[in-house]
């Protein structure tokens, strides 16, 4: 980290969304995926985005993460207006601030687990030996100390998702976005992965946003935002907060 | 990230190999066709390069290529010798003849008659025998490929124009374009080995005195004698121009070589594109994580260059191996893999890789990172 603005305004929200809309237009159809989204997320919390299929969860996660442009409205991530940035700045912003976890893990099979974790560090220009060493340390943190030199092909789904979480944490981002991180896993493994996200990925200066439709993992959320048809219908505190 | 690109490329052995083999194949196609083309073209002027001592060739002005035999007058030799600046000038007789082999078959041959005292213009490498063996009565030398064709070896007897010829040795010579056997003998003997009407001087070989350039002397000889006096290079050029203009060789080989290039382009574009497509999810993930287009382009380019270089190496190696093996088994095969061809193939490969990677890079540059969250 060491980002001056982060420490200076420690209580600043991680995410602010104001009136965010997203319309997908093609020749024969217009889809209003987001119809005016307002919410905030704070550093140190895990926010779940839940709702039925097609309600816009992935779309919202994508615009917040800066890989998709909203149609209207304002999004600030740690005070920065990503939408107004030039493409190159946006890319650099993601590199510095955002970690990604995917349903299908998206690990490179020809790299070892440690090398996969090292990729975001390599992108930042860290030397290979140092980056891979850091990868090993992070894998130890997620309980895979004995799998550092193994290809993801030889890991179970749960183990692969742990590698992916370690990779997301590697560049010490201030926001980690996860789209259905447990959907490809069985119930128990999904619980372990959520536990790991909650215990390791969430930090005082880091916010984790998880899209899920798996009600068995709702209890891990500090807050749960319910979506329906492109809108957030309610935001409530998670079960563990009573 | 180059390291990551390298691992992505080599991680899947089968795909990696098929990429390299695809490119190697197109290089093989191009260089192999090119080598045969070069080999055939070099045969058309083989006489000029084989007779290396001759720096200037004097001939009838109508002669367009080495097998285009037009007679000169015997007195032309002394007229050439009289031109100031000529160091030496010797006659070279060349004609078609008919050889009758031991088993009774007839075969058209080229008969070369060398200046009897100097033997200038004769072969330099021998499988058996030596050049001065031509000084023994009735002796001739036969080129290696021709000897095989005539089925003779050192010590055998040939019949040339109803005259006995003793095969005193087998020499090495570039096979002729028409693959007729080459028979070397002395000038005086050669004229007896061919029918009467062909017993005339065909070429005069000469060399300038020290300090005089080939071009200067050839101009002088032309002017003084009215004959065509041209340098070795000019003769080669004249020959190539003739074959290019009057035969379909250049067009035909040009087409196959071009085909090799086009097939190579299609293969390399297809395989490289397929490789990028196979990895599109990874490239998308990298872009989402903050890889710039520049970084991704470098990765794709690196991968293309690696397979390009390997494909080039394997392809060139395969062509050389093919040439070696084939040449060993059949000396008739015209095959000449030159450094120039290797360079041309390298440039072609570079062009292929450049085109293929530009197309692939466009693909990844256009790629929306948002695809990473869409269903798989
Ligand atoms: N690139 C796109 N082009 C057109 N329409 C799109 C695109 N992406 C999403 N949509 C549409 O936007 C709406 C919201 O999609 P989104 O993927 O955000 O839903 P979701 O809540 O993530 O659903 P799921 O739970 O099935 O993943 C859907 O109607 C979808 O068809
Ligand atoms: Mg979704």
mmCIF file of C-alpha atoms in Angstrom, chain A residues 13 21 24 40-42 48 51 74 99 103 112 114 161 181-183 210 231 238:
data_model
loop_
_atom_site.group_PDB
_atom_site.id
_atom_site.type_symbol
_atom_site.label_atom_id
_atom_site.label_comp_id
_atom_site.label_asym_id
_atom_site.label_seq_id
_atom_site.Cartn_x
_atom_site.Cartn_y
_atom_site.Cartn_z
ATOM 1 C CA UNK A 13 -15.669 4.578 1.947
ATOM 2 C CA UNK A 21 -27.206 2.559 -14.492
ATOM 3 C CA UNK A 24 -26.682 -3.024 -22.900
ATOM 4 C CA UNK A 40 -21.542 2.338 -0.089
ATOM 5 C CA UNK A 41 -19.039 -0.235 1.076
ATOM 6 C CA UNK A 42 -16.462 0.329 3.755
ATOM 7 C CA UNK A 48 -22.417 -9.768 -0.379
ATOM 8 C CA UNK A 51 -30.278 -11.938 -5.956
ATOM 9 C CA UNK A 74 -21.136 7.981 -10.287
ATOM 10 C CA UNK A 99 -7.995 -8.131 -6.819
ATOM 11 C CA UNK A 103 -16.102 -18.728 -10.380
ATOM 12 C CA UNK A 112 2.816 -23.628 -10.734
ATOM 13 C CA UNK A 114 3.178 -20.136 -6.609
ATOM 14 C CA UNK A 161 -9.921 -21.252 -5.406
ATOM 15 C CA UNK A 181 -16.500 -17.891 -5.829
ATOM 16 C CA UNK A 182 -18.266 -20.956 -4.426
ATOM 17 C CA UNK A 183 -20.542 -21.846 -7.336
ATOM 18 C CA UNK A 210 -18.757 -11.148 -3.117
ATOM 19 C CA UNK A 231 -31.885 -2.412 -8.355
ATOM 20 C CA UNK A 238 -25.284 -10.366 8.044
#
